[in-house]
Coordinates of C-alpha atoms and ligand atoms in Angstrom, one line a residue:
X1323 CA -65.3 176.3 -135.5
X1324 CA -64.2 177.6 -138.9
X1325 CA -67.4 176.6 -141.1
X1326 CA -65.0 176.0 -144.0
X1327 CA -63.9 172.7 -142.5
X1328 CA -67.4 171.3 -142.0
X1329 CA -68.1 171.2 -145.9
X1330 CA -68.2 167.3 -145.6
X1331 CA -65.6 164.8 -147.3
X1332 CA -63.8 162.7 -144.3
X1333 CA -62.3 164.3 -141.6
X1334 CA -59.3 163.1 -138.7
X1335 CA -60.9 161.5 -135.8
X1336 CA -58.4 163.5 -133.5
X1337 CA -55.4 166.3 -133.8
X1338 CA -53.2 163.1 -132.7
X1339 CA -54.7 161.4 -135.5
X1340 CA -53.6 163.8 -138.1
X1341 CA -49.9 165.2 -136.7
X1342 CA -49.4 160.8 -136.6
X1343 CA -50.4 161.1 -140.3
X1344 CA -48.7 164.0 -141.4
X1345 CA -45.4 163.2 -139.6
X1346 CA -46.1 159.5 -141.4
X1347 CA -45.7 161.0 -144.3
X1348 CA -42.7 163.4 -144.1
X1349 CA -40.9 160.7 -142.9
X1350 CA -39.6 158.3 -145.2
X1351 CA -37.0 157.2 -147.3
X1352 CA -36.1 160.6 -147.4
X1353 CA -35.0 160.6 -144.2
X1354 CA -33.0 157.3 -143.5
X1355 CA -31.9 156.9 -146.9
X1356 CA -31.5 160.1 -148.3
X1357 CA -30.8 162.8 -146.0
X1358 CA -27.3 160.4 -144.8
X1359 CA -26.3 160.0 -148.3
X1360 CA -26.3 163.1 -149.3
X1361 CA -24.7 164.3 -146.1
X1362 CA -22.0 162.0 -146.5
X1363 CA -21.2 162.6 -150.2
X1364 CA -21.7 166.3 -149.1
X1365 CA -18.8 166.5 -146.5
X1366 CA -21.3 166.1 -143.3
X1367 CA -21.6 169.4 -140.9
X1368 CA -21.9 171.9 -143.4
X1369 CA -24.3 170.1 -145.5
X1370 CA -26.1 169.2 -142.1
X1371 CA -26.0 173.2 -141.3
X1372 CA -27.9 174.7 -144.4
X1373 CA -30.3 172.2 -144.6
X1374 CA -31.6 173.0 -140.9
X1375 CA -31.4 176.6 -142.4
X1376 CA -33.6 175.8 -145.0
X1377 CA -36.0 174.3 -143.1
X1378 CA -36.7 176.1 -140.3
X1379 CA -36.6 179.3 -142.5
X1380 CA -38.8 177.7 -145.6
X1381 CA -39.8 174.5 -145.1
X1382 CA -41.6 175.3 -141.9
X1383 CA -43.4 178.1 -143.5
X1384 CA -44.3 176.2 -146.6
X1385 CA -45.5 172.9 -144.1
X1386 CA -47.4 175.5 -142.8
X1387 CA -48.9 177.2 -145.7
X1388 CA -50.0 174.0 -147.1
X1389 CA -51.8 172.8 -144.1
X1390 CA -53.5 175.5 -144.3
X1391 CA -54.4 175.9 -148.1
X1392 CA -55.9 172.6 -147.3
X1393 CA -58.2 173.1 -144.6
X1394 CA -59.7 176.7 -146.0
X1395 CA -60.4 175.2 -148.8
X1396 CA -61.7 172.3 -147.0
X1397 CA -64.8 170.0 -147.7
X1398 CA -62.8 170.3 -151.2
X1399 CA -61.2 167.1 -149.5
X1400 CA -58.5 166.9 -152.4
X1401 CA -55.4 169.7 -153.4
X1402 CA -56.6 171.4 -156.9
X1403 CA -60.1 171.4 -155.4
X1404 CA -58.7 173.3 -152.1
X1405 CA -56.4 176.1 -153.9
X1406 CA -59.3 176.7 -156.4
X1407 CA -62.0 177.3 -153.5
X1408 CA -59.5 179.6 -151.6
X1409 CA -58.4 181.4 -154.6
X1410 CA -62.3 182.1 -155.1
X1411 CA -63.2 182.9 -151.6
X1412 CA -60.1 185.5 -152.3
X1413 CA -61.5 186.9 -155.1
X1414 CA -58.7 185.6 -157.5
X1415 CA -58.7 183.8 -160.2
X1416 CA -59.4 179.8 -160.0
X1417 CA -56.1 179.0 -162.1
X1418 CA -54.2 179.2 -159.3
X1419 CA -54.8 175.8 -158.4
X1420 CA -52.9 174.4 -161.8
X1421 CA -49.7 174.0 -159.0
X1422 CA -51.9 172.3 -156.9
X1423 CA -52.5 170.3 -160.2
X1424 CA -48.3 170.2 -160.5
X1425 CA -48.9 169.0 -157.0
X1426 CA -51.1 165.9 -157.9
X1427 CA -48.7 164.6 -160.7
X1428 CA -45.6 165.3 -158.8
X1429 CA -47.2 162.9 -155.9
X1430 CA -48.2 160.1 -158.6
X1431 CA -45.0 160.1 -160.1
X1432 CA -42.7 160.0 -156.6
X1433 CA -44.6 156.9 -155.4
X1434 CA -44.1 155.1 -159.1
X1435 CA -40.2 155.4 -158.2
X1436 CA -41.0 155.5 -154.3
X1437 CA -42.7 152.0 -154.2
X1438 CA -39.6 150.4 -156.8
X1439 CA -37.4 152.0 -153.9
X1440 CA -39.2 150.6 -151.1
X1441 CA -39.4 147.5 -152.5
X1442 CA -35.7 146.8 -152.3
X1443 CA -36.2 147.9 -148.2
X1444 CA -38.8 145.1 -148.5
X1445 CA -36.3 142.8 -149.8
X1446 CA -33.8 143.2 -147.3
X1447 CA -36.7 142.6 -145.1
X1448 CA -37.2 139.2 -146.2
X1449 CA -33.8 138.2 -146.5
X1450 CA -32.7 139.3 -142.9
X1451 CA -35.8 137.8 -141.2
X1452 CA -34.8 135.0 -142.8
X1453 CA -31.1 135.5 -141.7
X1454 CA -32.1 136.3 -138.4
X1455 CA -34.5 132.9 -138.4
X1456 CA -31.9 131.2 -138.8
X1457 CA -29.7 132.5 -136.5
X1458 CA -32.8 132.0 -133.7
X1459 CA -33.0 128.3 -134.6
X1460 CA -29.3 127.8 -134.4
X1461 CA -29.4 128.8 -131.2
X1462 CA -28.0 132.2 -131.3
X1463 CA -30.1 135.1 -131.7
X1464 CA -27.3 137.0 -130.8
X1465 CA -24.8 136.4 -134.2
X1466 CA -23.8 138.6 -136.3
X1467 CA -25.4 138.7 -139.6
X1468 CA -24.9 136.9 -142.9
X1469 CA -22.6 134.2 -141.1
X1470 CA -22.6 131.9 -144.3
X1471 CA -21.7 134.4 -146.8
X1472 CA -18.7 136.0 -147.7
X1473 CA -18.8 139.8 -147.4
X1474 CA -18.0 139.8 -151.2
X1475 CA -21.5 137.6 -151.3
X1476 CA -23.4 140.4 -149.1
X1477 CA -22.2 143.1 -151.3
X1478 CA -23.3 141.2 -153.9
X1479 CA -27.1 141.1 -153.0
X1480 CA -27.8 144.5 -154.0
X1481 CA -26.7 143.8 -157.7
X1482 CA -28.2 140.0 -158.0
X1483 CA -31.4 141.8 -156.9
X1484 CA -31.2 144.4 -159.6
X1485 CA -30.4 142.0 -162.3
X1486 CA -33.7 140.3 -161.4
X1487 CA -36.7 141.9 -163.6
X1488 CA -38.8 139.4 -161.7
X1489 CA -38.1 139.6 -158.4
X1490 CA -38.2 143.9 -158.5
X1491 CA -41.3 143.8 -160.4
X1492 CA -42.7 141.8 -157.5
X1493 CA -41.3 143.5 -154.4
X1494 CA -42.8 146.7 -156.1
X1495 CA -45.8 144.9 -156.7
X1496 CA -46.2 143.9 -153.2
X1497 CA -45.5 147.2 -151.7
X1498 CA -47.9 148.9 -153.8
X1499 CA -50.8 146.3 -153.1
X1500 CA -49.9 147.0 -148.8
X1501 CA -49.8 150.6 -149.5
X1502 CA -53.3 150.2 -151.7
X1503 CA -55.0 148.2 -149.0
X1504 CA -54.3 150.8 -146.8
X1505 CA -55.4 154.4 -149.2
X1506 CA -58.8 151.9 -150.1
X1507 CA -59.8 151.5 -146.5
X1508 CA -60.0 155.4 -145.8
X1509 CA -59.0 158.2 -144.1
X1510 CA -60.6 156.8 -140.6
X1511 CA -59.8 153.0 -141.2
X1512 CA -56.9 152.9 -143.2
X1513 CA -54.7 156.0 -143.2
X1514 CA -55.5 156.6 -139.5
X1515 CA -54.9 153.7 -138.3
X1516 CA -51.7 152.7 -140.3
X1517 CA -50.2 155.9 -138.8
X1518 CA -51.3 155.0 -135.2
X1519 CA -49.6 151.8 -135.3
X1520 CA -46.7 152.3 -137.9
X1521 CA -45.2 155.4 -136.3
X1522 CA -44.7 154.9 -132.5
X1523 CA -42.8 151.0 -133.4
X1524 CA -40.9 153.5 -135.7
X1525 CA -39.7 155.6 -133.2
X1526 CA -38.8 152.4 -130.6
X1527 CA -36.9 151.2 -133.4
X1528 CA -35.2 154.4 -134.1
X1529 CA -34.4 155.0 -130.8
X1530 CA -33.2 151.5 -130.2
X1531 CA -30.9 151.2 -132.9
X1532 CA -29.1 154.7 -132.1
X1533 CA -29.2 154.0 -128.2
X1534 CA -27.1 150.6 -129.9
X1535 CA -25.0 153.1 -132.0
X1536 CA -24.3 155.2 -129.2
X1537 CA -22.8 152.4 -126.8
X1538 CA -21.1 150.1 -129.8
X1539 CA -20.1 152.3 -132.9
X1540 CA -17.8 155.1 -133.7
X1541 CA -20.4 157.3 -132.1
X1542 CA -18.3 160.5 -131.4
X1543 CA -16.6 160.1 -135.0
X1544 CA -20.5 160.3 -136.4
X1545 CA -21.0 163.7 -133.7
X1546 CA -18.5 165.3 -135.0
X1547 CA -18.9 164.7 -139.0
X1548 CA -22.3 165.6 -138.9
X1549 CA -21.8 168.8 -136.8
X1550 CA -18.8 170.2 -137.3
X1551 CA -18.9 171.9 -139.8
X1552 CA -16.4 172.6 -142.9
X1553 CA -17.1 175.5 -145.0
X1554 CA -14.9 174.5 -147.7
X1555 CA -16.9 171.4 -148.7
X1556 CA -20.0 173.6 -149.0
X1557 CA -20.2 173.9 -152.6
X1558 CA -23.7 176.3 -154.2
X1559 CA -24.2 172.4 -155.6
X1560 CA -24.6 171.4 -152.4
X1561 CA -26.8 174.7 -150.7
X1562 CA -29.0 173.6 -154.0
X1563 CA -29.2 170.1 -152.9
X1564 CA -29.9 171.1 -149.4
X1565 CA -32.9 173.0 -150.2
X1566 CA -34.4 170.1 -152.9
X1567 CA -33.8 168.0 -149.7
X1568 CA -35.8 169.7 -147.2
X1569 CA -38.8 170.3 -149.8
X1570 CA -38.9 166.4 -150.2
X1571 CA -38.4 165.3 -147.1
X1572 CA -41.0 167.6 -145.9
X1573 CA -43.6 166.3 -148.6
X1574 CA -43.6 169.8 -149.5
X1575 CA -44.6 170.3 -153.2
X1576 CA -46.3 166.6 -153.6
X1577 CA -50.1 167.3 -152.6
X1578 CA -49.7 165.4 -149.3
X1579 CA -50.6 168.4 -146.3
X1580 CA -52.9 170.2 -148.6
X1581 CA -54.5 166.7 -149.0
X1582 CA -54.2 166.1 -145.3
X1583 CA -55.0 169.3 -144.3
X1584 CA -58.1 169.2 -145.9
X1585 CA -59.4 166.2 -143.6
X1586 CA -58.2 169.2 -140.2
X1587 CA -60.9 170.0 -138.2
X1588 CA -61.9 173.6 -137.7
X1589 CA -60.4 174.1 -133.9
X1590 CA -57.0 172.0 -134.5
X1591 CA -54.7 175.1 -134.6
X1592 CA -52.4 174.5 -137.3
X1593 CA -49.6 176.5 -136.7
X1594 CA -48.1 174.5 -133.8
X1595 CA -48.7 171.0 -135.9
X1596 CA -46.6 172.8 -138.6
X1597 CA -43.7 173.3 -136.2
X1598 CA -44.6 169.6 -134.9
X1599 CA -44.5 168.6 -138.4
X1600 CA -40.9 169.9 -139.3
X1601 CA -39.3 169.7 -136.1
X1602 CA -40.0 165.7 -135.6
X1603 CA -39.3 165.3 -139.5
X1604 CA -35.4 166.8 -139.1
X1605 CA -34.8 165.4 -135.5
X1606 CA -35.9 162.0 -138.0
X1607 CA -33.4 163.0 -140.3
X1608 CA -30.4 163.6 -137.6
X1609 CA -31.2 160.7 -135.1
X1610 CA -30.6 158.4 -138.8
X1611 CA -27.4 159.9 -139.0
X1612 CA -26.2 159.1 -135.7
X1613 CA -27.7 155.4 -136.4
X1614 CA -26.0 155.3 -139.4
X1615 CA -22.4 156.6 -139.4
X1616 CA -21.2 155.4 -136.2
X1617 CA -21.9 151.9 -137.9
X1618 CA -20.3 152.9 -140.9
X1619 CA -17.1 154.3 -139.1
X1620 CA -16.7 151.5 -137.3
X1621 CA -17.0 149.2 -140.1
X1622 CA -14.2 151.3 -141.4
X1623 CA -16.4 152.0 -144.2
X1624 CA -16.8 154.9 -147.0
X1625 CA -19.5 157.8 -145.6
X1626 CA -19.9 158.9 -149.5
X1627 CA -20.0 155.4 -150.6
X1628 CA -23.8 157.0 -151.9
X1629 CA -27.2 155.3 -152.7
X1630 CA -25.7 151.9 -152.1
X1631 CA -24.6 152.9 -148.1
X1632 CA -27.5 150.9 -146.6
X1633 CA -28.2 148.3 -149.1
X1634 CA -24.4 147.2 -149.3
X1635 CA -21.9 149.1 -146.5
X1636 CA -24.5 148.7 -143.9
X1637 CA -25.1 145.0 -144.3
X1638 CA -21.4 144.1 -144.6
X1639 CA -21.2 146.4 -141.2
X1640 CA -23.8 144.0 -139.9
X1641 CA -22.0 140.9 -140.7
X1642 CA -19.2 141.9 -138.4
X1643 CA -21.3 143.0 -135.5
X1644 CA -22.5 140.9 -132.6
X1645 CA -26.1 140.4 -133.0
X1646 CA -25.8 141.7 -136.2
X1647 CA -28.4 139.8 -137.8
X1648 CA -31.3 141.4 -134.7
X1649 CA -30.1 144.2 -135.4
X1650 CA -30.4 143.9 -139.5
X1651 CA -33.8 143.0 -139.3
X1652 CA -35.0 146.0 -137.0
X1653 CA -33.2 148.4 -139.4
X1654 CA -34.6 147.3 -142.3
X1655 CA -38.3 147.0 -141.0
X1656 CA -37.7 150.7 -139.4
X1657 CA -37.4 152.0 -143.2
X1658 CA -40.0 149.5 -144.3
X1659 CA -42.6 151.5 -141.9
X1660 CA -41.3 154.7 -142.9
X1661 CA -41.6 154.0 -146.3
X1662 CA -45.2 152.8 -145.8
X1663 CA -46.7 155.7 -144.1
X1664 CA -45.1 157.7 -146.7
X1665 CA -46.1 156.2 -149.7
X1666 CA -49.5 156.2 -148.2
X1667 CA -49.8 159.6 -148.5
X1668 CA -48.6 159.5 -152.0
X1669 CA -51.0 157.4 -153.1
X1670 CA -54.1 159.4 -151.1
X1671 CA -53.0 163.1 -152.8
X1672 CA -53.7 161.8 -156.4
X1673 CA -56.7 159.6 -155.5
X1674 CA -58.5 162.2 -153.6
X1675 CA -58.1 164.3 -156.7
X1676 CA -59.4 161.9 -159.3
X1677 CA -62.3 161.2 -157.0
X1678 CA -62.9 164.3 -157.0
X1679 CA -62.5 165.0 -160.6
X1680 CA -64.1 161.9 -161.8
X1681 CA -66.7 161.2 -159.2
X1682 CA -65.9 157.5 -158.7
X1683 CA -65.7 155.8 -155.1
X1684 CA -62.5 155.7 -153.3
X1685 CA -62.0 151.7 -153.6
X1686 CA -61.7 152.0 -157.5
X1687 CA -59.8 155.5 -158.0
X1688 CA -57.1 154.6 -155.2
X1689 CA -56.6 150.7 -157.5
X1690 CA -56.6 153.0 -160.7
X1691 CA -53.9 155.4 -159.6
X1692 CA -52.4 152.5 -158.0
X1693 CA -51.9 150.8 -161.0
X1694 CA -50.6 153.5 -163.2
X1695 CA -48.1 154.5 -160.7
X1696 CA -47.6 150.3 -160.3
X1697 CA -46.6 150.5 -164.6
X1698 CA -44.5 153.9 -164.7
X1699 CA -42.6 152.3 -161.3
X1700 CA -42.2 148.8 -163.3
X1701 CA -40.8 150.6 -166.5
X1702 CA -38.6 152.2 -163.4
X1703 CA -37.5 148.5 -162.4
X1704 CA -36.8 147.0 -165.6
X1705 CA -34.5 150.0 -166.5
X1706 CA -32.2 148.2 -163.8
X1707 CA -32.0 145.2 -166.2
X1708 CA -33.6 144.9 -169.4
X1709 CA -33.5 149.0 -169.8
X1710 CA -30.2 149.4 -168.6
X1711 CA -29.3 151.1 -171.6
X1712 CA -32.6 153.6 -171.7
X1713 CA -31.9 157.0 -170.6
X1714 CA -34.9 159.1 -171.3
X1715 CA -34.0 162.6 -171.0
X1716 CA -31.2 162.2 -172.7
X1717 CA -31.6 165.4 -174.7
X1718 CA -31.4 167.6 -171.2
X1719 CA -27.9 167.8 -169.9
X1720 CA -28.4 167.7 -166.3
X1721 CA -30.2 164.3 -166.6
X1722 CA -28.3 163.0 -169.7
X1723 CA -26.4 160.0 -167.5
X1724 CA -29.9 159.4 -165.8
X1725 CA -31.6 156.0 -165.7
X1726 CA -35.5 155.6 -165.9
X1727 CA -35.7 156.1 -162.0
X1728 CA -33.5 158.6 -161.5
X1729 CA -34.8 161.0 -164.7
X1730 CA -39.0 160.8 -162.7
X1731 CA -36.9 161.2 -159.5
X1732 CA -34.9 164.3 -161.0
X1733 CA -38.2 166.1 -162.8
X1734 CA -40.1 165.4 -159.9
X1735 CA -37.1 166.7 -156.9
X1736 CA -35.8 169.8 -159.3
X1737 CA -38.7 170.8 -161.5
X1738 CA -42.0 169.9 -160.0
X1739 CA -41.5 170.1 -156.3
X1740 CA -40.1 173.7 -156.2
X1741 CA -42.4 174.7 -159.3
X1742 CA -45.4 173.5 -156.8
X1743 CA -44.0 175.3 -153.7
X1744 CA -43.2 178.8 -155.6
X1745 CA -46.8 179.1 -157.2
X1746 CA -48.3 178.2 -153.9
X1747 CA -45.9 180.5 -152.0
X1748 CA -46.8 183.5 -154.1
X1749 CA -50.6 182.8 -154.5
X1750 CA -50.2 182.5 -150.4
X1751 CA -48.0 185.3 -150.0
X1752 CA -49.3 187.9 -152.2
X1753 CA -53.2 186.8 -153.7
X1754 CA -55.2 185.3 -150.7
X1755 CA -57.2 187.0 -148.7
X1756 CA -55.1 188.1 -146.2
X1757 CA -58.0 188.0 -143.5
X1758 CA -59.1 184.6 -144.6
X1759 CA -55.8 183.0 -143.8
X1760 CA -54.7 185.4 -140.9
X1761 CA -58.0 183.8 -139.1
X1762 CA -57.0 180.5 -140.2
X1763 CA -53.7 180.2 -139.0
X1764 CA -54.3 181.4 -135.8
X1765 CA -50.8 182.9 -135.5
X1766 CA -50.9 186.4 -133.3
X1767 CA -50.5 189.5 -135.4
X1768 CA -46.4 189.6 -135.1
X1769 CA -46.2 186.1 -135.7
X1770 CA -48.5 186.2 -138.7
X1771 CA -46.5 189.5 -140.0
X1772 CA -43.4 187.0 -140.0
X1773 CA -44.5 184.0 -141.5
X1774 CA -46.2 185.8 -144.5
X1775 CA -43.1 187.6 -145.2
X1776 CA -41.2 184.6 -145.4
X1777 CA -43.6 183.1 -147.2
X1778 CA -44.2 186.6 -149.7
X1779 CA -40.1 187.0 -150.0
X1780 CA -38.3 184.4 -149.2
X1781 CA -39.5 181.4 -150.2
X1782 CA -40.3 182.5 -153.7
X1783 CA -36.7 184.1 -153.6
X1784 CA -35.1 180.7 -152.8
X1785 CA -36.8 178.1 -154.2
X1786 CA -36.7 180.1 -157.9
X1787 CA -32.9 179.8 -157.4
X1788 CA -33.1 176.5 -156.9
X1789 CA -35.3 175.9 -159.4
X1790 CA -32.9 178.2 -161.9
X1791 CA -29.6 176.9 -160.4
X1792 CA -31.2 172.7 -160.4
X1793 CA -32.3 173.3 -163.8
X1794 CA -29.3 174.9 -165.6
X1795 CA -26.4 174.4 -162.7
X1796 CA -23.7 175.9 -165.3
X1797 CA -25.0 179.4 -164.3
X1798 CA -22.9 178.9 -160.8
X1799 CA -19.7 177.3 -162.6
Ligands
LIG851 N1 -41.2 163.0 -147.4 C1 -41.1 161.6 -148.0 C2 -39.8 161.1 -147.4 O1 -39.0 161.7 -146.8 C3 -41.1 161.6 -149.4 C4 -42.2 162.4 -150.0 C5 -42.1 163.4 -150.9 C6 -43.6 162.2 -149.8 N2 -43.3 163.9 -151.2 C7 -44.2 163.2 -150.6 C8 -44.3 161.4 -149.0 C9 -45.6 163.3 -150.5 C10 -45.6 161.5 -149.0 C11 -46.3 162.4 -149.7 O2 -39.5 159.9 -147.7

């Protein structure tokens, strides 16, 4: 065993234990909710093309590389502690770990906007059980859904919800109390075991619901737009986008694997979890496509309609659809337990660093962090309503038009997130101690050769033009 590892600090209870976690928290909403809007406003295929590109070439590096920041600098147990001891142990100076540090903050600041997010899934939860409830007692738990409401009443849920301070504040509220419960239990109790129960009813869901697709919808139509691809619609916008994608749907950039990896012990070998890691995180992605669009084809409906295709075009697809209202319920509690194991590892990057940083148990740092994430997501909320008007970077072009919510999600997705992964490519690539990580990874010599180069060239290469090209995108008009 790797002596690193042993330095103390909680640790997984097995390899399944952590890949569970890990995979937990790559997939999210960034998978169900994200990846198919952004393919469908992106033209599908193409979109769908460079974005496996991107991650097989640099995301599955980068997973990689912070797995394994995390576990040499183990016994650190939290991400600025973990850089910092492998940048010593290097020889190098301890200030590398400041985008470990970018790291932290990105992770608080995604699960201030995450929780608001998943606490409109949560929503639809209630009101489909309900819906569904009712159907059951009526007699027919096979109806579509919504049966008393017009479809201009469904598509009108989304914005009665966000014209309701009270109600957000309190979906948010509640998510972030589950996801607290969880972080303050610990590594063994909580994380672990959330993970071990959240993500195999995820995958019957998932399956489930695209087995349903496959036999009911438009399922060849949804094949073809999200394979075939059409090099005219690929836009250097959209290559940009594809990239930003794969670091956040990875949890690249946000604290969570050097965090996780951290808690790896010695003998897991780390390279094939990587590959694990990425590999079930995009088949995530693609399988919620082919739930999604044959739906939405056959609902006639818009594949760009945007951030409002599963909170309005899917439910008005589910009110024409027989057993609709089943079906309803298991798609929204699918993204409700993605969402969960996600924003669990959100919350457990920044907490393991302030316990870290300020000695305090784990119980009172997770509520603290909890609660400041809890008010920067509430001013997130309100700025459906009350702020409507507030747009706080207004002075920046790119995000002059964006609300509260969408200005933390835009620093954190184009700024932070690369920022993160190009410090901690380069310190990887070109200032560790090549000997120390070359043991650690376990990869053979030619294997080894080829992920450090991709990590030395190509990520830096990439994600500083995204990082140029997100931040000022009038360089490619
Ligand atoms: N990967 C998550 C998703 O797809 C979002 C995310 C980004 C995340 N950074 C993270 C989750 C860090 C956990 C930890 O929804």
């Amino acid at each position: 065993m790797v002596a690193s590892a042993q330095g103390g600090g909680e640790h997984w209870s097995s390899r399944t234990a952590f890949v569970l976690a890990a995979i937990g928290a790559a997939v999210g909403l960034g998978n169900i909710w994200r990846f198919p809007t952004l393919a469908g406003e992106n033209g599908g295929g193409a979109f769908v093309l460079v974005y496996v590109l991107c991650v097989a070439l640099i995301g599955m590096p980068m997973v990689l590389t912070e797995i394994l920041l995390g576990r040499t600098g183990g016994g650190r147990a939290d991400a600025v502690g973990s850089v910092a001891e492998v940048a010593e142990r290097s020889g190098r100076s301890r200030r590398w770990s400041i985008f470990a540090g970018v790291e932290v903050l990105a992770a608080f600041l995604i699960l201030s906007f995450y929780s608001v997010v998943a606490g409109w899934v949560l929503y639809y939860v209630w009101i489909s059980g309900f819906d569904f409830l009712g159907a059951l007692f009526s007699g027919s738990p096979f109806a579509p859904a919504f049966e008393h409401l017009t479809q201009d009443q469904v598509t009108g849920l989304m914005g009665a919800l966000f014209g309701n301070p009270g109600q957000l504040l309190l979906q948010h509220a509640i998510f972030m109390a589950v996801t607290l419960a969880i972080v303050a239990s610990g590594v063994h109790g909580g994380i672990e075991r959330a993970a071990k129960w959240l993500m195999p009813a995820f995958f019957v869901l998932l399956v489930m619901l695209t087995v349903y697709g496959a036999f009911t919808g438009e399922f060849g139509h949804a094949v073809s737009f999200l394979f075939t691809p059409d090099f005219s619609k690929l836009s250097p916008v959209a290559i940009n986008e594809a990239l930003g994608q794969a670091f956040f749907s990875l949890s690249l950039g946000s604290a969570a694997l050097v965090t996780y990896g951290s808690y790896v012990p010695g003998d897991v070998r780390l390279a094939p979890t990587a590959g694990m890691i990425a590999t079930v995180d995009t088949g995530v992605a693609m399988l919620a496509g082919l739930m999604i669009f044959p739906i939405v084809f056959s609902a006639g409906l818009d594949p760009a309609a945007g951030p409002s295709l599963i909170f309005q075009s899917l439910p008005v697809a589910f009110q024409s659809m027989s057993a609709g209202a089943l079906i309803g319920l298991a798609f929204f509690v699918l993204i409700f337990f993605a969402a969960l194991t996600s924003s669990i590892s959100l919350l457990e990057g920044p907490t393991a660093w302030a316990m870290a940083r300020f000695g305090l148990g784990r119980k009172v740092t997770a509520l603290l962090v909890a609660c400041g994430a809890f008010l920067i997501g509430g001013a997130c909320a309100l700025g459906y309503n009350v702020w409507s008007d507030v747009r706080p970077l207004s002075f920046w072009p790119i995000f002059a038009n964006a609300d509260i919510l969408d200005s933390i999600d835009g620093v954190t997705g184009k700024l932070m997130l690369p920022l993160a992964g190009f410090g901690l490519a380069l310190f990887t690539g070109w200032r560790a101690d090549r000997r120390l990580i070359e043991v650690e990874s376990g990869l053979s010599p030619a294997m080894f050769l080829l992920w450090r180069s991709l990590v030395a060239w190509l990520a830096p290469v990439a994600v500083g033009l995204i990082l140029l090209f997100g931040l000022f995108p009038s360089l490619l008009a």
